[in-house]
Short mmCIF file of C-alpha atoms and ligand atoms in Angstrom, two decimals:
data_model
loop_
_atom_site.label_atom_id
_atom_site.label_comp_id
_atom_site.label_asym_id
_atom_site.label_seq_id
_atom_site.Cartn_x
_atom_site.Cartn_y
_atom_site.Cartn_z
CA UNK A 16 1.72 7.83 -15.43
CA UNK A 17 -0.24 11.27 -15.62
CA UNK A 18 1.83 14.63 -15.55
CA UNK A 19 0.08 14.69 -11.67
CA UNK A 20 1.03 11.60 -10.20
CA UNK A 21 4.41 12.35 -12.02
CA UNK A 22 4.28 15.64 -9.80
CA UNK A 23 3.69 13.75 -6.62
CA UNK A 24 6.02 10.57 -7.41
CA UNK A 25 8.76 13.16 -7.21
CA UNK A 26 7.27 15.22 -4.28
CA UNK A 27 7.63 11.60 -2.50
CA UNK A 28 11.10 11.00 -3.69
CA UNK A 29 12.55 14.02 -2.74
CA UNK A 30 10.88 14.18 0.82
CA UNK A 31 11.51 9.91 1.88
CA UNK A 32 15.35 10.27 2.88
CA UNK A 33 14.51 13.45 5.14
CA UNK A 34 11.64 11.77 6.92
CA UNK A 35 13.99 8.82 8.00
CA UNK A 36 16.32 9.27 10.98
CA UNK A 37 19.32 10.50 10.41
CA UNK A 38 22.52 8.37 10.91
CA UNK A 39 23.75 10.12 13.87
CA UNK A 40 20.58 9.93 15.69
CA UNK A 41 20.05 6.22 15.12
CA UNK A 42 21.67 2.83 15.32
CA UNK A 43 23.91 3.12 11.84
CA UNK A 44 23.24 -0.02 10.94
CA UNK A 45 19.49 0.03 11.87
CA UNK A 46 19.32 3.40 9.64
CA UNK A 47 20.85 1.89 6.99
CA UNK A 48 18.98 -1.40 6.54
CA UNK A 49 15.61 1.04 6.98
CA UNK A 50 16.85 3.43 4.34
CA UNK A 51 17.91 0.49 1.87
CA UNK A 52 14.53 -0.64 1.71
CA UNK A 53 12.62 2.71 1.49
CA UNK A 54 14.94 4.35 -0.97
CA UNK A 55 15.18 1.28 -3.33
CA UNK A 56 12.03 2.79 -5.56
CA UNK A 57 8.90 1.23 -5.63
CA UNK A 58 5.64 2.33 -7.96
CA UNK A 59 4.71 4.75 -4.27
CA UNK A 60 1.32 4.44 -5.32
CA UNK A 61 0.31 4.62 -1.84
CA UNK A 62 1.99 7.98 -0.88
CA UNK A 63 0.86 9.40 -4.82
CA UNK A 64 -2.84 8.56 -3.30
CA UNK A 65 -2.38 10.47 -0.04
CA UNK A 66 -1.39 13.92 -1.66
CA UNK A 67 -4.13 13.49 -4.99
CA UNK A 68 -6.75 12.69 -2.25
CA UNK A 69 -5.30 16.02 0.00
CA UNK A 70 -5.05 18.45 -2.97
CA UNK A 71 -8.37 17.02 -4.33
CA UNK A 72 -9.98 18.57 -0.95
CA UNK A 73 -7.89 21.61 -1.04
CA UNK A 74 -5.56 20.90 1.57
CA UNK A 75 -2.27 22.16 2.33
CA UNK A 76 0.17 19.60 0.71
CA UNK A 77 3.14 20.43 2.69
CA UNK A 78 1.27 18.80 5.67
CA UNK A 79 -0.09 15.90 3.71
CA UNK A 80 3.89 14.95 2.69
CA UNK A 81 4.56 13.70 5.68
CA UNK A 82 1.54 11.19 5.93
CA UNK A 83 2.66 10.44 2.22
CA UNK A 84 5.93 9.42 3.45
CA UNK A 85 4.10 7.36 6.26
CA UNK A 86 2.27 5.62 4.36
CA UNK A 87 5.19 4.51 2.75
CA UNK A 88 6.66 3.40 5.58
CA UNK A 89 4.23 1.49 6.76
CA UNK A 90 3.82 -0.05 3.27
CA UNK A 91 7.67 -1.17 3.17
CA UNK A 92 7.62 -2.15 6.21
CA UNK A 93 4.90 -4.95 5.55
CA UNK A 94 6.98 -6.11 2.24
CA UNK A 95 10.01 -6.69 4.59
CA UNK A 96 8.39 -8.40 7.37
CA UNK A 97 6.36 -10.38 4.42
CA UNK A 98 9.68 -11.34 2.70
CA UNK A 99 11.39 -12.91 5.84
CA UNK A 100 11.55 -16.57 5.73
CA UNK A 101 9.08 -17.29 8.45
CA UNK A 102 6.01 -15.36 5.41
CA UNK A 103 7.00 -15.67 2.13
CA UNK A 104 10.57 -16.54 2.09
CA UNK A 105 11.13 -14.35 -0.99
CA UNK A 106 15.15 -13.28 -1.79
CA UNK A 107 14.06 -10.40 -4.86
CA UNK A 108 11.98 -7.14 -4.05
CA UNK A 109 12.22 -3.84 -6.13
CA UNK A 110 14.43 -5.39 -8.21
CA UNK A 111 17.42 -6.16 -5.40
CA UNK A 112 18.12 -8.74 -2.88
CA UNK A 113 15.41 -8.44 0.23
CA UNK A 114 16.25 -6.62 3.31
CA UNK A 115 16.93 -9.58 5.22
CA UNK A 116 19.17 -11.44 2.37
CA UNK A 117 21.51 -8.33 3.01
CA UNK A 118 21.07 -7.67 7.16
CA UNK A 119 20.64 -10.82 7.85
CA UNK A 120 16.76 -11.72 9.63
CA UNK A 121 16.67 -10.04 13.19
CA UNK A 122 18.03 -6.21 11.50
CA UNK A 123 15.30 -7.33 9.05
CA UNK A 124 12.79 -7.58 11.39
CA UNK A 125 13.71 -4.55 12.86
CA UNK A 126 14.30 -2.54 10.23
CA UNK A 127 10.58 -3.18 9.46
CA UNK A 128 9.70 -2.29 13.56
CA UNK A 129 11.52 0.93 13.44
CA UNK A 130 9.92 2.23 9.74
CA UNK A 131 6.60 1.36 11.59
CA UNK A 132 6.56 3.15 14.20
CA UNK A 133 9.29 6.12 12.79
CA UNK A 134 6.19 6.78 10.63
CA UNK A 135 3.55 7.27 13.50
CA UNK A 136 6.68 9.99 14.86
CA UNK A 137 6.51 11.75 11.55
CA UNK A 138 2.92 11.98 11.53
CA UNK A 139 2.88 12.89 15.17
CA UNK A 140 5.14 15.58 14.64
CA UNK A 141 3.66 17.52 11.93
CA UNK A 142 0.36 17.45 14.09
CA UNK A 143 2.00 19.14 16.65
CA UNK A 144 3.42 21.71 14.33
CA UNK A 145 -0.49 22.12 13.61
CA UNK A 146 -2.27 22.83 16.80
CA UNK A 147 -5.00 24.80 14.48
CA UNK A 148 -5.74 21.78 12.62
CA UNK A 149 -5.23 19.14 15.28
CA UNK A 150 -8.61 17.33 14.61
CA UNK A 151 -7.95 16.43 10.77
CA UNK A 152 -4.44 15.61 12.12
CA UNK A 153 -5.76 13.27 14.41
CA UNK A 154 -8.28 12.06 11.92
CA UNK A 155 -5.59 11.51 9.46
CA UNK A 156 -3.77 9.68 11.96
CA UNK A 157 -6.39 7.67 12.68
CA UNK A 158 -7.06 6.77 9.18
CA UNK A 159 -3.28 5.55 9.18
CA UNK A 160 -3.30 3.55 12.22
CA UNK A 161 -7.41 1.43 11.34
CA UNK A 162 -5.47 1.12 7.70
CA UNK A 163 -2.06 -0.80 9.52
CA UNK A 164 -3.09 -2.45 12.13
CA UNK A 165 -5.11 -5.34 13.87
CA UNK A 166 -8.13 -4.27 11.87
CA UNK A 167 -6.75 -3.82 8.96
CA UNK A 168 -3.44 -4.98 6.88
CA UNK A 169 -1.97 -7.17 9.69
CA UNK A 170 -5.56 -8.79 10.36
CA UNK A 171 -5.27 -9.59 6.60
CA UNK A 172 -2.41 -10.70 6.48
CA UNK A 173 -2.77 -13.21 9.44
CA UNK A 174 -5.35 -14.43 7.98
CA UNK A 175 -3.58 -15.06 4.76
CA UNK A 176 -0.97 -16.86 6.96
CA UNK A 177 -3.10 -19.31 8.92
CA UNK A 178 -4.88 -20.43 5.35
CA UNK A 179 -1.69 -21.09 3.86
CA UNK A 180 -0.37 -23.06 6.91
CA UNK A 181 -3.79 -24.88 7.76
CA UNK A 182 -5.21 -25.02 4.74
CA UNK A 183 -8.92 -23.45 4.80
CA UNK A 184 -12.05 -25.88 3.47
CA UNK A 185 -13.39 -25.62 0.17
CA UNK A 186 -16.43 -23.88 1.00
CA UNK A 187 -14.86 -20.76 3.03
CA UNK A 188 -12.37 -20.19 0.26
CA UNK A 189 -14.44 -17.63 -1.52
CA UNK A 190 -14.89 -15.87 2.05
CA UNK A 191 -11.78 -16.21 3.03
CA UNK A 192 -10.20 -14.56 -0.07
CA UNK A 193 -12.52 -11.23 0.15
CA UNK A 194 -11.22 -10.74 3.70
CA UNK A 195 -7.67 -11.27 2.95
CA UNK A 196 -7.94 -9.08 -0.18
CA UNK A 197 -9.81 -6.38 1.48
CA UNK A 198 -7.42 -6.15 4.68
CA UNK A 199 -3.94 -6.94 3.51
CA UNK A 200 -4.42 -4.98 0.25
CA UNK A 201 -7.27 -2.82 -0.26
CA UNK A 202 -7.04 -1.73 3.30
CA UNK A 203 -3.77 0.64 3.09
CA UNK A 204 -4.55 1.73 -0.17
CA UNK A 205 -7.97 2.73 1.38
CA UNK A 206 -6.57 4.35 4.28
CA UNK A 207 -3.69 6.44 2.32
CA UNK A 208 -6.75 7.92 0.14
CA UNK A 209 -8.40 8.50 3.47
CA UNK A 210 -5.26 10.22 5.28
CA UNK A 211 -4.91 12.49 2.59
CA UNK A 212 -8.98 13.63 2.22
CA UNK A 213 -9.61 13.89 6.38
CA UNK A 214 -6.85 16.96 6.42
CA UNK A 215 -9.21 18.59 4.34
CA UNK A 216 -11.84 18.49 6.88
CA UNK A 217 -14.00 16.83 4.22
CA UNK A 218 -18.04 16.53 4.23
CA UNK A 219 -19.55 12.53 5.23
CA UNK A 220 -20.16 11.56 1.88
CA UNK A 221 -17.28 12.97 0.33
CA UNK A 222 -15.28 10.72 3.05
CA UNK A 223 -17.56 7.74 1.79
CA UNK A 224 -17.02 8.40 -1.84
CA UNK A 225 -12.95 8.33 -0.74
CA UNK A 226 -13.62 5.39 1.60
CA UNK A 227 -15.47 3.15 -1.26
CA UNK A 228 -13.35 4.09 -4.39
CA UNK A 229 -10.06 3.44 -2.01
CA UNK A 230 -11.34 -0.07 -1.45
CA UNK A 231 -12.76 -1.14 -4.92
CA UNK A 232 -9.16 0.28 -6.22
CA UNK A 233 -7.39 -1.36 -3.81
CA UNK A 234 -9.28 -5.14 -4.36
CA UNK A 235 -8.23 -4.71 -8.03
CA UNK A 236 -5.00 -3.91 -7.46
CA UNK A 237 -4.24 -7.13 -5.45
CA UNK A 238 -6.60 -9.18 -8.36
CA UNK A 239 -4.08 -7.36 -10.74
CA UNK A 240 -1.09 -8.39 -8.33
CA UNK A 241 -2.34 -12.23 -8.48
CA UNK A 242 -3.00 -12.32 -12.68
CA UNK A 243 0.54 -10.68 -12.80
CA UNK A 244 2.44 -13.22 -10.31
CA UNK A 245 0.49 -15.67 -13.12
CA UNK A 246 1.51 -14.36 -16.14
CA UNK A 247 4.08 -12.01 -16.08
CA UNK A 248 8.10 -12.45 -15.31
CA UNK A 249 10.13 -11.62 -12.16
CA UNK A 250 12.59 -9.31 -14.72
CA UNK A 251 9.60 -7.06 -15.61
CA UNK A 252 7.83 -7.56 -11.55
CA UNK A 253 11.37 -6.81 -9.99
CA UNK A 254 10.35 -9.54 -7.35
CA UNK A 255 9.76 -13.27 -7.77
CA UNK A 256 6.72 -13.90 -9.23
CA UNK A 257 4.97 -17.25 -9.99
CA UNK A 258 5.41 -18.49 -6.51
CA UNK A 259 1.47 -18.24 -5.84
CA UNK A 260 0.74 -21.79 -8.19
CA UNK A 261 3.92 -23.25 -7.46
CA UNK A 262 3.16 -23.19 -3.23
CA UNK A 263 -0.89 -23.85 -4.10
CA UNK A 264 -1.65 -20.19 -2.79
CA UNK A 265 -5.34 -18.91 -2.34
CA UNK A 266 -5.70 -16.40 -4.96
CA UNK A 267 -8.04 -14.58 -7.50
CA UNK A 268 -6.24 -16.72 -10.09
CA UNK A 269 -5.95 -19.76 -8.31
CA UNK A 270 -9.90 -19.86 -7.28
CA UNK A 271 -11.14 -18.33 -10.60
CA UNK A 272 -9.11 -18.99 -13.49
CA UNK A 273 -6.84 -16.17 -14.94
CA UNK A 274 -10.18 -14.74 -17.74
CA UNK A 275 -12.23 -15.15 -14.45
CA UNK A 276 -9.49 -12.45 -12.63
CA UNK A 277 -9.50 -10.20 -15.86
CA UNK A 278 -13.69 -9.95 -15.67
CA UNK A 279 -13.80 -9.18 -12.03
CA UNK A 280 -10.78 -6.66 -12.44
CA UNK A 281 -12.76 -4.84 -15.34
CA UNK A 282 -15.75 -4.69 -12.88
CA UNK A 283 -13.85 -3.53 -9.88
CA UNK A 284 -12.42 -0.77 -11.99
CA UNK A 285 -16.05 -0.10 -13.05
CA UNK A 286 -17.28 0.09 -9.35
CA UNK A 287 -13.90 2.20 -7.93
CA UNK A 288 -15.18 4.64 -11.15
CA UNK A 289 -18.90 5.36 -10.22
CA UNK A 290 -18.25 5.20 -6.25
CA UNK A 291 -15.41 8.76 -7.11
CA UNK A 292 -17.44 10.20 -9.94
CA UNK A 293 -19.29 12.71 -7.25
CA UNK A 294 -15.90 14.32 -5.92
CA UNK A 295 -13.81 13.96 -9.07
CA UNK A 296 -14.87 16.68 -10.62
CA UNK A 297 -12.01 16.42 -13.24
CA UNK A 298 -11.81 12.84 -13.80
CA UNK A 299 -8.59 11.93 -12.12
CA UNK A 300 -9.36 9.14 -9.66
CA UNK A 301 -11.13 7.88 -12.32
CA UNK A 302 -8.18 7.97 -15.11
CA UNK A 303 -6.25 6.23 -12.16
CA UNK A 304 -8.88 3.01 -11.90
CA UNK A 305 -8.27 2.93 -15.02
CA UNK A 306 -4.56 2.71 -14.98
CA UNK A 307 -5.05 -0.62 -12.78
CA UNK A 308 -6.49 -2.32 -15.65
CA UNK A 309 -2.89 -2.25 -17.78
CA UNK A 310 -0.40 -1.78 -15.24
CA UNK A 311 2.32 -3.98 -15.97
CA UNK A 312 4.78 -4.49 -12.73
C1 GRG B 428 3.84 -8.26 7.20
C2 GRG B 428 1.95 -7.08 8.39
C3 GRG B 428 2.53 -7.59 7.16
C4 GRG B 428 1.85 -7.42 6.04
C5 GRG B 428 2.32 -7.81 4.72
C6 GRG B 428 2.15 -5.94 1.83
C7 GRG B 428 1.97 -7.30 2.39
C8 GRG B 428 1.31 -7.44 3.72
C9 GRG B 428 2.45 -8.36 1.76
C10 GRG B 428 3.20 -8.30 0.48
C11 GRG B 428 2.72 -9.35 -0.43
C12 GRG B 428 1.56 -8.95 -1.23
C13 GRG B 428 1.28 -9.67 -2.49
C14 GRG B 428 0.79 -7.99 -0.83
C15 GRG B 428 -0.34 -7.49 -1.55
C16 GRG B 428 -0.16 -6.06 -1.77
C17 GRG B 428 0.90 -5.82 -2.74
C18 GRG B 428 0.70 -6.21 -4.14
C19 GRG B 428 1.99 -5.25 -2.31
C20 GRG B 428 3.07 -4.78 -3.18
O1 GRG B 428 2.78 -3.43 -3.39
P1 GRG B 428 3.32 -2.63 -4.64
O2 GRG B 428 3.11 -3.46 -5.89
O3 GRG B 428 4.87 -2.60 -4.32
O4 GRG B 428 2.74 -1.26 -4.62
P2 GRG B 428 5.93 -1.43 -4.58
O5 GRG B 428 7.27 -2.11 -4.42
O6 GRG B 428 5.72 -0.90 -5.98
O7 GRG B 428 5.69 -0.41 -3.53
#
């Protein structure tokens, strides 16, 4: 990891336990099953993009922190909801038993509901501490919300759903797997490199260049996702991998072969590359792409 993401992995660290609710001002046990999933680590590549994109368009980091830490949110709340056993039915997730496997399902379920919308407060209140810049602020918080909800990672991943219950024909699979890809995945990984540039007031095509690398990154990232659930252990993935083949999951690897996967990765890291090179003037955006490539959890 570069000295800068380094810089904003710890930014994120040190801010997460202040943006939840406190104890006192919650349900304890709701606070508690919200914090043990937030706080249990995580790569926080999500948050990492939100401040690089912010600082990249010279805005003011302290009020791009707490859209970091909302992405986050939003981002652990999917993995709980996604663990429960009614989606994936998974028991390991940053290397310790899932949320539910220590709540129990319905704190599970809303442990997930209150990190959701908690972040949309967190967002909403630094806005209002920011009358002055209260149309990035809403921008941001709009780039949040498309990246989330209906249209975005919940579309995807209800699509994802429906294929694996019904089954999907042959000749839609190829469709099928773009729009999952693009809206459970690519879609909040997208939008937190999108929240981060808008509070910078930033220029059309500087929003497009954002908008395109965030969603070639973000395909590769779940194509790297799918070779790794293939090839790699649950020790070194800190949740259970290998699941994909076993339950005959649509995936990059499972449609095109694992050297298939590796080609279009290389290519997608190629295409995130070119679509930053105008607004990255020192080549970081482009060193991350490129980090995609050989992550290894
Ligand atoms: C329940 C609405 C809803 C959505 C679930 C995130 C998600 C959508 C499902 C998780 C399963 C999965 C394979 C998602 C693809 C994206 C992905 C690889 C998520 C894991 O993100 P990482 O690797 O996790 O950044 P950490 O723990 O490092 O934050």
């Amino acid at each position: 990891m570069s000295e800068r993401m380094e810089r904003y992995r710890e930014m994120v660290e040190n801010a997460l336990p202040y943006a939840l609710p406190q104890p006192e001002g919650c349900a304890k046990v709701l606070c508690e099953a919200m914090r043990y999933s937030l706080l249990a680590g995580g790569k926080r590549l999500r948050p990492c993009l939100t401040l690089a994109a912010a600082e990249s368009v010279g805005a003011d980091l302290t009020e791009a922190l707490p859209y970091a830490c909302a992405m986050e949110m939003v981002h652990t709340y999917s993995l709980i909801h996604d663990d429960l056993p009614a989606m994936d039915n998974d028991t390991l997730r940053r290397w310790r038993p899932t949320n539910h496997v220590v709540y129990g399902e319905a704190m599970a379920i809303l442990a997930g509901d209150g990190l959701l919308s908690h972040a949309f407060a967190h967002i909403n209140r630094c806005a209002l501490e920011h009358p002055e810049h209260a149309r990035a602020h809403l921008r941001a918080m709009k780039a949040v919300t498309d990246a989330a909800g209906a249209e975005g990672m919940v579309a995807g991943q209800s699509v994802d759903v429906y294929c694996e219950k019904h089954g999907c024909a042959e000749e839609d699979k190829k469709k099928l797997l773009d729009y999952i890809h693009r809206n459970k995945t690519a879609a909040m990984i997208r939008g937190a490199l999108l929240a981060g540039a808008e509070l910078g007031n930033p220029s059309d095509a500087v929003r497009a260049a954002f908008s395109e690398y965030g969603e070639k990154l973000g395909i590769a990232f779940q194509v790297a996702d799918d070779i790794l659930d293939a090839c790699s252990t649950s020790e070194s993935m800190g949740k259970t991998v290998g699941k994909d083949a076993q339950e005959g999951k649509l995936t990059y690897v499972s449609l095109y072969g694992v050297e298939e996967s590796k080609k279009r990765l290389a290519e997608l890291t190629e295409a995130a590359k070119h679509a930053i090179e105008p607004v990255d003037a020192d080549g970081f955006f482009r060193d991350l792409a490129q980090q995609m490539l050989i992550r290894t959890h």
